[in-house]
Amino acid sequence: MFERISETRTLVTIYVDGRPVHARQGDTVAAALMSLKSPQVYRLSQVNGRPRAPYCMIGHCHECLVEIEGQANQQGCLVEVADGMRIRRQLGRAEVEI
Amino acid sequence: MSPELDLIVVGGGAAGVTATRRARALGLKTLLLDEQATPGGNAYRNIDHNSGSEPRLTAALGAAYLAGRDVIGECSGTNADNWSNVQVWHLDQSGMVGILRDGRAEFLQARRVLVATGAMERPVPIPGWTLPGVMTVGACQTLLKSSALVPTAPTLMAGRGPLLLLTACQLLALGVPVRAVVMSTPWWQYLAAGLRELPAAVRMSRSLAEGLGWLARLRRGGIPVYDGAESLSVIGSDQATGLEFRTGRRLHRLDGNLILLHEGIVPDTSLTMASDCDQEWDEQQLCWRPKTDPWGRTSAATIFVAGDGARILGAAAAPLSAALAALAIACDLGRISTQERDRRARPLRTELARHQRFRRFLDALYPPPRTIRGGIADSTIICRCEGVTAGDLRQVIRLGCLGPNQAKSFTRCGMGPCQGRMCGLAVTEIFASECNREPQAVGYFRIRPPVKPLTLEQFAGAAPMSDAPLSRDMVMLAANGNSSRLMTSE
Ligand SMILES: Cc1cc2nc3c(=O)[nH]c(=O)nc-3n(C[C@H](O)[C@@H](O)[C@H](O)COP(=O)(O)OP(=O)(O)OC[C@H]3O[C@@H](n4cnc5c(N)ncnc54)[C@H](O)[C@@H]3O)c2cc1C
Ligand code: FES
C-alpha cells in the first residue's frame, strides 16, 4: 500500500515469520511491514480474529502489536528495525498462514 | 547516571527540546527522554536525516518543517544527557519516572518533571474505522517523514483541520495526488470564522496565507474537495474499499483502499492522568487538558507540562510554553529570582498571546466534531481493542452504570492495550449525552501505570533509584501482573 520515494538509507534484512525481506535503516517495524507487498495482513485481532493494521503510527492505538525477537505485544510503530531482526505477526487465535 | 537530577523532560519535540536547552542554560542538570530514535517530535520528525539527505522530501514537507532544524539544533542524537528510544511508562508526584530502555525497566528520580509528550489525533469512531486500509492522516505523514513512504493505493482523505490539508499538499508536491479530500466542515465556516476572528488572523498573516494557500493548491492540482460532509462511513469487509458520506441530501460513494482520517488533535494526557494531576474538560475543543498555572505547573508542584500536551497551540508556540516552564523550574530550584523569572517571561508571554489569538481563529475555522456526543450509531465500534460498540455502552448506561470506570468493568470498553486512548473521549461524551451531564462531571477512565506495555519480567527487574516508597498502584501492578501477557492497568 506504500512505496519508497528515496533509497538513501542503508538496506537491512529482517525476517518476517521466518521469511527474509528488505527494510531500510531508520524504519520502524510497522513501517517496514507496510512497505511490503506481502504479507498483506498485519495482524489478526486476539478478540475477534478480524484483520487489523497500524492506525496512528505514533504509539497510541496499539494496533501495531507484533512479536519482536521472541517478545510478544511490542509496538511495531515505535521499535526500529535492525539487521537480522526476527519478527512474527500475531495472528489472533487463528494461527494460520495468510 | 547520577540520581541528582534537577529535571527530567519527557518528550523530545519542539517543546521538550526547547525546555531542555533553556533549563541547561539556567544551570539545571537535565535529562531528556524520548521514545523515538531521533528528536523532533511530530512536527519535526526525522528532521536531522531529511534536511541533510532528502532534499526532495524536505522541499515537499515545506519551510515550516525545515524551520525545525533550528528548533531541535544541538539536541540531535543520543548521548549521556539525551536518551532516545526510551519509553516513559510511569510518573508520580514524587518525581519518580519509570522508563523502559533496551528492553529493561528502571526508575529515575528528579526534583522536577516536565511532560512534553505532545498531542494525538482525535479518535472519532465511524463505521468501518477498524478496517485495514484506514489510518490517520498523521500516520501517513509519519510514514512519509520517517521512512520516505508514500501511498500507492487509491487514497481518500476525510475530516477536518490544518494537518489534513497540509499533508494533502505535501503528498501532492511529491506527485502523489490523493483521489479526493472530504472536509467535514461546511464552507460557510470559513466565512463565519474569518469575520469573527479575522483581526487576530491578519496579525499572523503568514500563517493565514499558508492556510488559504493549501485549499487553492489542492484545487489547482485537480483534487476534488468536498465540503460539509456528514455521516462518514468506511466501506469494506476485510479491507477498506471506499468511503460513503452525505453532503446535504446527496449521498456520495467514493472508491479507495487507503482512507486517511483526521479530526484535529488533542493533548496526550496519559502521563499527567497517571500521576493524578487535575484535568479540566475543554468544552471549546472537546478534550481534556491538565489544569495548570501560567507557568505550566500542574496541580502537582513537581510536575509541569508544555507544548501541545498542555494545550493545542501548534509547533511554533510549543517552544514558548516550554521556555516559560524552564524559567519557573529554575526559580523553584533557586537558580534565578522571581524578579528575574518574571522579567525574562515578559517577551515570551507577549509572543504566546499572539499565538493564542491565532489559535482562536483556527479553532473557529475547524471546530471539533459535535457529533461524538450524541451522533455515534449504536453499531459503531468505539473501543477498537475490545470491539465494544456505542450501543453496548449505551445499554449499560441505561441499566444505571455510573461512569466510565464502571462501564469499563461491565463492557471491557477501555480495558485493552491502548488503555482507553482510542475510546476515552467518546466514552465521556456518550455518558454526557445519555445522562445529560457535563463531561467534567462524567470524568474519565482512571489511568494507572504502566501507561505503556510492560511485562512482569521487565517490571521485576526495575530497581527504584530513590527512597520514595512505591505507590499503591505500583504495588498492585506488581501483584496483578501476569508475566506471559501484556500488562495493562487492569
Ligand atoms: C501525528 C501528528 C503529526 C503532526 N504533524 C505536524 C506537522 O507536520 N506540522 C505541524 O506544525 N504540526 C504537526 N502536528 C502538531 C504537533 O502537535 C505540533 O504542534 C508539535 O509537534 C507539538 O510539539 P510538542 O513538543 O508539544 O510535541 P511533539 O512534537 O508531539 O513531541 C512529543 C514527543 O514526546 C514523545 N513521547 C510521547 N509520549 C512519550 C512517552 N510516554 N515516553 C517517551 N516519549 C514520549 C514523542 O515520541 C514525541 O517525540 C502533528 C501532530 C500529530 C499528532
Ligand atoms: S500504530 Fe498506533 S500504536 Fe503503533
XYZ file of C-alpha atoms and ligand atoms in Angstrom:
645
model
C 0.000 0.000 0.000
C 3.076 2.225 0.333
C 6.221 2.663 -1.689
C 9.592 4.241 -1.087
C 10.465 7.561 -2.770
C 14.070 7.516 -1.611
C 16.707 4.841 -1.333
C 19.333 6.789 0.588
C 19.264 4.789 3.812
C 21.133 1.501 4.244
C 19.346 -1.731 3.376
C 18.865 -4.216 6.171
C 17.387 -7.707 6.148
C 14.668 -8.621 8.598
C 12.794 -11.902 8.981
C 9.018 -11.803 8.918
C 7.598 -15.134 10.070
C 10.933 -16.610 9.021
C 10.988 -15.068 5.536
C 13.857 -12.652 4.789
C 12.749 -9.256 3.450
C 14.396 -5.872 2.966
C 13.847 -2.813 5.109
C 15.728 0.476 5.428
C 17.707 1.597 8.433
C 15.570 4.022 10.439
C 12.301 2.272 9.539
C 10.085 1.254 12.385
C 8.953 -2.364 12.274
C 5.433 -1.218 11.362
C 6.706 0.999 8.526
C 8.869 -1.838 7.201
C 5.913 -4.243 7.188
C 3.699 -1.715 5.440
C 6.238 -1.161 2.687
C 5.966 -4.869 1.735
C 3.625 -6.240 -0.934
C 3.208 -9.386 1.118
C 2.161 -10.412 3.682
C -0.941 -8.273 3.279
C -2.363 -8.978 6.708
C -0.554 -7.124 9.513
C -2.238 -8.971 12.372
C -5.485 -10.599 13.427
C -7.344 -9.364 16.478
C -6.994 -11.557 19.568
C -10.540 -10.610 20.498
C -12.443 -11.494 17.324
C -9.918 -12.738 14.764
C -10.585 -9.807 12.417
C -7.689 -8.306 10.402
C -6.206 -5.133 11.859
C -3.409 -2.794 10.791
C -1.476 0.121 12.299
C -3.728 3.132 12.753
C -1.833 6.023 14.409
C 1.883 5.223 13.876
C 2.871 7.265 16.948
C 2.335 4.892 19.839
C -1.263 5.497 20.895
C -3.630 2.961 19.308
C -1.674 -0.277 19.892
C -2.998 -1.697 16.612
C 0.589 -2.428 15.539
C 1.413 -5.109 18.117
C 3.890 -7.724 16.838
C 6.318 -10.235 18.266
C 9.901 -8.945 18.013
C 12.842 -11.204 18.883
C 10.535 -13.538 20.768
C 8.913 -10.796 22.833
C 5.162 -10.601 22.144
C 2.997 -7.463 22.036
C 5.654 -4.951 21.027
C 4.512 -1.681 19.473
C 5.769 -2.052 15.911
C 5.445 1.675 15.256
C 7.957 2.532 17.990
C 10.664 -0.110 17.522
C 13.308 0.440 14.868
C 14.377 -2.422 12.632
C 17.881 -3.871 12.942
C 19.709 -6.135 10.557
C 18.719 -9.749 11.200
C 15.737 -8.844 13.400
C 13.144 -11.605 13.721
C 9.531 -10.535 13.642
C 6.409 -12.663 13.947
C 2.963 -11.465 13.141
C 0.342 -12.072 15.833
C -2.423 -13.835 14.013
C -5.011 -13.741 16.770
C -6.493 -17.039 17.747
C -6.395 -18.403 14.234
C -2.767 -19.476 13.832
C -2.961 -19.913 10.071
C -0.873 -18.721 7.140
C -2.378 -15.671 5.485
C 23.827 8.306 35.793
C 23.642 10.433 38.907
C 20.376 10.402 40.869
C 20.883 14.116 41.484
C 18.808 15.256 38.550
C 17.107 18.631 38.688
C 14.806 17.974 35.786
C 13.587 15.143 33.596
C 11.942 16.222 30.360
C 9.636 13.648 28.780
C 9.283 14.180 25.027
C 11.812 15.487 22.520
C 9.569 17.569 20.283
C 9.716 21.340 19.885
C 8.591 21.830 23.490
C 10.797 19.246 25.186
C 13.954 20.167 23.317
C 13.495 23.882 23.960
C 12.806 23.323 27.659
C 15.903 21.134 27.913
C 18.139 23.689 26.271
C 16.772 26.566 28.368
C 16.959 24.579 31.598
C 20.582 23.638 30.966
C 21.447 27.250 30.201
C 19.939 28.134 33.595
C 22.225 25.617 35.277
C 19.767 22.765 35.788
C 21.012 19.201 35.440
C 18.511 17.974 32.879
C 17.832 14.621 31.249
C 15.794 14.494 28.027
C 13.850 11.308 27.243
C 12.010 10.381 24.043
C 10.604 7.145 22.729
C 11.565 7.973 19.153
C 15.004 7.204 17.742
C 15.673 10.850 16.928
C 14.380 14.084 18.427
C 11.921 16.285 16.560
C 8.563 15.130 17.849
C 5.636 15.104 15.483
C 6.105 18.371 13.620
C 9.852 17.936 13.104
C 10.066 14.154 12.938
C 13.353 12.906 11.456
C 14.453 16.487 10.689
C 18.132 15.645 11.016
C 18.225 12.956 8.362
C 15.705 14.532 5.995
C 17.218 18.025 5.974
C 20.640 16.501 5.409
C 19.981 13.780 2.840
C 16.471 14.104 1.411
C 16.228 17.443 -0.424
C 13.157 16.485 -2.458
C 11.237 15.209 0.546
C 12.254 18.187 2.678
C 11.157 20.625 -0.034
C 7.767 18.922 -0.229
C 7.381 18.982 3.556
C 7.795 22.758 3.379
C 9.542 25.685 5.009
C 7.782 25.241 8.360
C 9.253 21.735 8.602
C 12.744 22.895 7.739
C 12.500 25.530 10.469
C 12.627 22.596 12.869
C 16.357 22.328 12.234
C 16.952 25.446 14.319
C 14.468 24.415 16.991
C 15.930 20.955 17.501
C 19.518 22.088 16.991
C 22.129 20.598 19.244
C 19.747 18.188 20.961
C 20.102 15.901 17.951
C 21.497 12.473 18.509
C 21.545 10.350 21.619
C 24.196 10.930 24.280
C 24.673 10.913 28.032
C 22.032 13.588 28.621
C 19.620 12.992 25.743
C 18.213 9.489 25.671
C 16.264 8.294 22.660
C 14.327 5.032 22.279
C 13.243 5.351 25.903
C 9.601 4.922 26.821
C 8.215 6.515 29.942
C 5.584 4.231 31.476
C 5.268 5.694 34.963
C 5.253 9.113 36.571
C 4.311 10.127 40.087
C 4.245 13.270 42.150
C 7.464 12.457 43.992
C 9.270 12.989 40.682
C 9.800 9.300 40.063
C 9.820 8.335 36.407
C 9.582 4.718 35.231
C 11.334 4.095 31.946
C 11.862 1.217 29.551
C 15.292 1.267 27.935
C 16.846 -1.521 25.866
C 14.033 -3.816 26.989
C 14.759 -3.133 30.684
C 12.575 -1.212 33.078
C 14.139 1.167 35.567
C 13.253 4.123 37.744
C 14.765 7.589 37.677
C 14.222 10.408 40.089
C 14.322 14.165 39.570
C 13.298 17.209 41.552
C 11.002 18.350 38.743
C 9.489 16.619 35.710
C 8.311 18.365 32.557
C 5.787 16.424 30.493
C 6.155 17.475 26.851
C 4.501 14.484 25.226
C 2.593 16.482 22.624
C -0.717 15.694 21.050
C -2.513 12.832 19.415
C -5.075 12.867 16.656
C -8.602 12.930 17.984
C -10.086 9.460 17.564
C -13.551 9.782 16.010
C -15.344 6.447 15.736
C -17.145 5.960 12.421
C -18.459 2.764 10.841
C -15.583 0.753 9.383
C -12.758 2.686 11.065
C -11.160 -0.523 12.339
C -10.642 -1.973 8.847
C -7.115 -2.375 7.466
C -6.591 0.423 4.972
C -7.938 3.009 7.408
C -5.370 5.062 9.258
C -4.992 8.610 10.436
C -3.642 11.396 8.254
C -0.862 11.850 10.796
C 0.072 8.168 10.465
C 0.513 8.600 6.715
C 2.563 11.746 7.277
C 4.671 9.899 9.851
C 5.474 7.197 7.274
C 6.498 9.952 4.891
C 8.766 11.778 7.331
C 10.353 8.777 8.964
C 10.586 6.292 6.085
C 10.001 8.279 2.866
C 6.966 6.079 2.167
C 4.053 7.357 0.071
C 0.718 5.676 -0.643
C 0.407 3.592 -3.797
C -3.219 2.625 -3.188
C -6.031 4.952 -4.308
C -6.253 7.316 -1.340
C -9.081 9.373 0.155
C -8.655 11.890 2.958
C -11.520 12.842 5.212
C -12.192 15.038 8.214
C -11.035 18.500 9.145
C -8.151 20.616 10.315
C -4.902 22.110 9.109
C -2.899 18.875 9.317
C -5.227 17.237 6.788
C -4.767 19.994 4.217
C -1.040 20.285 4.897
C -0.482 16.563 4.385
C -2.591 16.508 1.210
C -0.403 19.316 -0.168
C 2.812 17.556 0.874
C 1.730 14.407 -0.984
C 0.702 16.471 -3.996
C 4.097 18.174 -4.048
C 5.669 14.710 -4.260
C 3.491 13.832 -7.235
C 1.166 11.621 -5.206
C -2.250 13.215 -5.595
C -4.955 11.812 -3.348
C -8.242 10.937 -5.062
C -10.345 13.321 -3.038
C -10.344 15.443 0.075
C -13.611 15.202 2.006
C -13.969 18.028 4.518
C -16.452 17.574 7.330
C -16.597 21.330 7.861
C -19.055 23.352 5.733
C -17.655 26.088 3.505
C -19.513 28.878 5.322
C -17.427 28.010 8.364
C -14.546 29.827 6.706
C -16.611 32.931 6.257
C -18.046 32.938 9.763
C -14.717 32.208 11.421
C -12.928 34.616 9.159
C -15.177 37.503 10.052
C -15.209 36.807 13.776
C -11.514 36.215 14.378
C -10.041 37.958 11.359
C -8.221 40.776 13.190
C -6.147 38.229 15.111
C -5.537 36.209 11.995
C -4.353 39.180 9.990
C -1.640 39.810 12.554
C -0.407 36.311 11.769
C -0.815 36.913 8.066
C 1.869 34.432 7.061
C 0.032 31.561 8.724
C -3.265 32.819 7.327
C -1.925 32.929 3.794
C -0.481 29.460 4.255
C -3.853 28.058 5.301
C -5.749 29.598 2.413
C -2.952 28.548 0.095
C -3.441 24.844 0.869
C -7.009 24.705 -0.441
C -6.093 26.682 -3.542
C -3.154 24.382 -4.215
C -5.322 21.271 -3.942
C -7.912 22.731 -6.322
C -5.172 23.760 -8.763
C -3.771 20.246 -8.521
C -7.124 18.952 -9.729
C -8.024 17.233 -6.466
C -11.767 17.190 -5.825
C -12.593 18.794 -2.480
C -15.983 18.077 -0.885
C -17.271 20.466 1.803
C -19.681 19.875 4.645
C -19.581 16.084 4.522
C -21.671 14.241 7.119
C -22.308 10.646 8.156
C -18.911 9.370 7.026
C -18.564 5.623 6.851
C -15.860 3.331 5.523
C -16.976 0.545 3.192
C -15.327 -2.888 3.110
C -15.349 -6.263 4.819
C -11.714 -7.328 5.358
C -10.110 -4.240 3.849
C -11.353 -0.707 3.151
C -12.728 -0.344 -0.362
C -14.307 3.096 -0.199
C -15.918 5.913 1.715
C -19.564 6.904 1.922
C -20.847 10.289 3.083
C -23.625 12.822 2.606
C -23.445 16.466 1.588
C -26.854 17.953 2.210
C -29.252 15.373 0.823
C -26.813 13.854 -1.638
C -25.213 10.530 -0.890
C -21.667 10.060 -2.187
C -19.707 6.875 -2.564
C -16.019 7.103 -3.483
C -13.689 4.186 -4.173
C -10.369 3.986 -2.345
C -8.264 1.439 -0.491
C -6.442 3.820 1.793
C -8.722 6.043 3.851
C -6.931 8.693 5.888
C -8.998 10.180 8.699
C -8.277 13.310 10.710
C -10.472 15.301 13.077
C -7.918 17.604 14.666
C -5.568 16.929 17.551
C -5.972 16.769 21.340
C -3.410 16.815 24.171
C -1.940 13.433 25.136
C -2.849 13.346 28.816
C -1.771 9.807 29.679
C 1.172 10.725 31.944
C -0.474 13.667 33.682
C -3.534 11.489 34.309
C -1.457 8.544 35.539
C 0.218 10.879 38.036
C -3.152 12.174 39.259
C -2.706 15.739 38.032
C -6.101 17.510 37.930
C -7.641 17.686 34.477
C -10.243 20.015 33.056
C -12.664 19.469 30.230
C -12.231 21.984 27.413
C -15.723 22.420 26.004
C -14.408 24.501 23.096
C -12.002 21.791 21.963
C -13.933 18.805 23.366
C -10.954 17.295 25.139
C -9.228 17.021 28.493
C -6.213 19.035 29.426
C -4.161 19.220 32.588
C -5.007 22.175 34.840
C -2.002 24.467 35.030
C -0.902 27.827 36.326
C 0.533 30.356 33.820
C 3.925 28.597 34.003
C 2.619 25.171 33.073
C 2.747 23.835 36.624
C 0.083 21.175 37.154
C -1.846 20.551 40.365
C 1.282 18.645 41.468
C 4.046 21.099 42.423
C 6.740 18.860 40.937
C 5.116 18.229 37.537
C 4.963 20.730 34.677
C 3.530 20.456 31.149
C 4.423 22.370 27.993
C 3.712 22.279 24.290
C 0.663 20.677 22.706
C 0.421 18.226 25.608
C -0.666 21.150 27.778
C -2.962 22.811 25.266
C -3.049 22.727 21.484
C -1.297 25.862 20.256
C 0.865 24.437 17.491
C 4.521 23.797 16.788
C 5.572 27.447 16.653
C 4.109 28.136 20.105
C 5.476 24.986 21.781
C 8.942 26.486 22.474
C 7.302 29.458 24.214
C 5.349 27.477 26.814
C 8.429 25.294 27.246
C 10.688 28.285 27.923
C 8.209 29.600 30.491
C 8.206 26.250 32.295
C 12.013 26.187 32.316
C 12.088 29.627 33.942
C 9.614 28.610 36.644
C 11.539 25.414 37.391
C 14.838 27.293 37.605
C 13.190 29.739 40.000
C 11.730 26.877 42.082
C 15.163 25.366 42.445
C 16.795 28.630 43.403
C 18.742 29.304 40.187
C 17.021 32.619 39.424
C 14.977 35.082 41.462
C 11.268 35.616 40.917
C 12.061 39.075 39.523
C 14.460 37.581 37.012
C 11.936 34.895 36.098
C 9.178 37.461 35.523
C 11.443 39.780 33.563
C 12.528 37.043 31.216
C 8.966 35.760 30.865
C 7.507 39.028 29.609
C 8.504 38.845 25.929
C 7.612 35.151 25.869
C 4.110 35.903 27.123
C 3.572 38.638 24.529
C 4.551 36.237 21.780
C 2.462 33.417 23.245
C -0.590 35.677 23.361
C -0.270 36.244 19.612
C -0.318 32.510 19.025
C -3.314 32.106 21.315
C -5.258 34.663 19.283
C -4.365 32.948 16.026
C -5.361 29.597 17.513
C -8.789 31.046 18.293
C -9.124 31.770 14.582
C -8.066 28.227 13.668
C -10.430 26.798 16.275
C -13.273 28.802 14.778
C -12.280 27.645 11.314
C -12.092 23.977 12.263
C -14.340 23.451 15.272
C -14.144 19.935 16.688
C -16.858 17.480 15.640
C -20.001 17.883 17.749
C -21.312 14.535 16.527
C -19.410 12.456 19.095
C -21.711 13.496 21.914
C -24.921 12.072 20.540
C -24.298 11.083 16.963
C -22.351 7.803 17.017
C -24.552 4.958 15.723
C -25.201 2.074 18.123
C -23.483 -0.393 15.808
C -20.225 1.608 15.545
C -17.210 0.236 17.400
C -15.846 2.782 19.871
C -13.292 0.610 21.695
C -11.027 -0.705 18.953
C -9.101 -3.025 21.274
C -12.066 -4.918 22.711
C -14.569 -4.372 19.896
C -17.128 -2.621 22.125
C -19.809 -0.626 20.276
C -21.535 2.633 21.191
C -24.716 0.559 21.633
C -23.007 -1.744 24.169
C -22.006 1.312 26.172
C -25.434 2.950 25.960
C -27.019 -0.271 27.161
C -25.030 -0.387 30.409
C -25.608 3.332 30.915
C -29.346 2.724 30.678
C -29.001 -0.074 33.192
C -27.644 2.502 35.634
C -23.906 2.282 35.109
C -22.402 5.199 36.997
C -19.406 6.298 34.966
C -16.523 5.403 32.654
C -14.728 3.186 35.192
C -17.765 1.080 35.948
C -18.574 0.864 32.239
C -15.059 -0.439 31.723
C -15.564 -3.377 34.049
C -19.058 -4.090 32.668
C -18.191 -3.953 28.953
C -14.341 -4.147 28.790
C -14.505 -0.794 26.976
C -11.105 0.836 27.537
C -9.569 -2.304 29.022
C -7.374 -3.295 26.063
C -3.722 -2.498 25.397
C -4.323 1.135 24.353
C -5.835 1.719 27.810
C -8.712 3.789 26.534
C -6.655 6.225 24.483
C -8.830 5.477 21.438
C -12.280 5.330 23.097
C -11.883 7.522 26.195
C -13.099 10.805 24.735
C -16.080 9.109 23.083
C -16.960 7.330 26.338
C -17.013 10.616 28.268
C -19.130 12.292 25.600
C -21.588 9.409 25.263
C -22.081 9.399 29.034
C -22.576 13.168 28.933
C -25.265 12.913 26.288
C -27.054 9.845 27.711
C -27.110 11.176 31.287
C -27.430 14.841 30.401
C -24.397 15.700 32.474
C -21.392 17.894 31.852
C -18.303 15.969 30.669
C -16.385 17.411 33.634
C -18.908 15.739 35.948
C -18.769 12.469 33.992
C -14.972 12.309 34.245
C -12.631 9.892 32.521
C -11.151 6.429 32.951
C -8.824 6.189 35.898
C -5.402 5.856 34.240
C -2.885 3.751 36.133
C 0.691 2.876 35.356
C 2.154 1.358 33.333
C 0.934 3.651 30.548
C 2.963 1.565 28.071
C 3.005 -2.222 27.637
C 5.366 -3.846 30.099
C 5.925 -7.460 31.061
C 6.263 -8.606 34.633
C 9.842 -9.718 33.928
C 10.662 -6.185 32.830
C 8.886 -4.719 35.821
C 10.522 -7.082 38.295
C 13.950 -6.009 37.072
C 13.280 -2.358 37.860
C 15.107 -1.017 40.889
C 13.869 2.301 42.231
C 16.779 4.729 42.305
C 15.223 6.681 45.119
C 13.925 6.005 48.598
C 10.476 7.104 47.512
C 8.002 4.421 48.541
C 6.203 2.654 45.724
C 2.711 3.972 45.263
C -0.262 1.724 45.929
C -0.779 1.389 42.182
C 2.742 0.185 41.682
C 2.391 -2.462 44.338
C -0.912 -3.603 42.864
C 0.704 -3.617 39.492
C 3.386 -5.969 40.693
C 0.836 -8.205 42.371
C -1.588 -8.379 39.460
C 0.875 -8.793 36.694
C 0.785 -11.850 34.528
C 4.172 -12.483 33.079
C 3.017 -14.206 29.920
C 0.580 -11.487 28.974
C 0.789 -7.898 28.021
C 0.383 -5.931 31.201
C -2.072 -3.106 31.206
C -3.516 -1.154 34.062
C -6.167 -3.720 34.917
C 0.740 12.677 14.026
C 0.936 14.156 14.139
C 1.547 14.873 13.118
C 1.737 16.243 13.212
N 2.349 16.906 12.187
C 2.522 18.243 12.280
C 3.145 18.976 11.225
O 3.541 18.390 10.204
N 3.298 20.310 11.348
C 2.867 20.965 12.471
O 3.024 22.184 12.555
N 2.280 20.310 13.487
C 2.090 18.967 13.410
N 1.475 18.296 14.446
C 1.012 19.039 15.626
C 2.031 18.902 16.761
O 1.307 18.697 17.957
C 2.945 20.128 16.789
O 2.234 21.241 17.232
C 4.220 19.951 17.616
O 4.864 18.777 17.218
C 3.986 19.969 19.110
O 5.229 19.926 19.755
P 5.399 19.222 21.172
O 6.822 19.341 21.533
O 4.381 19.737 22.116
O 5.020 17.681 20.945
P 5.575 16.622 19.889
O 6.285 17.258 18.800
O 4.419 15.763 19.563
O 6.630 15.768 20.733
C 6.260 14.879 21.747
C 7.326 13.833 21.897
O 7.073 13.087 23.075
C 7.409 11.754 22.863
N 6.637 10.940 23.808
C 5.291 10.913 23.972
N 4.949 10.065 24.955
C 6.110 9.540 25.424
C 6.412 8.590 26.455
N 5.467 8.037 27.214
N 7.705 8.261 26.657
C 8.692 8.834 25.901
N 8.461 9.747 24.933
C 7.183 10.096 24.703
C 7.057 11.504 21.426
O 7.858 10.482 20.900
C 7.364 12.842 20.752
O 8.623 12.831 20.173
C 1.271 16.923 14.363
C 0.659 16.212 15.397
C 0.482 14.847 15.308
C -0.197 14.114 16.428
S 0.220 2.192 15.145
Fe -0.793 3.105 16.801
S 0.431 2.438 18.463
Fe 1.535 1.733 16.793
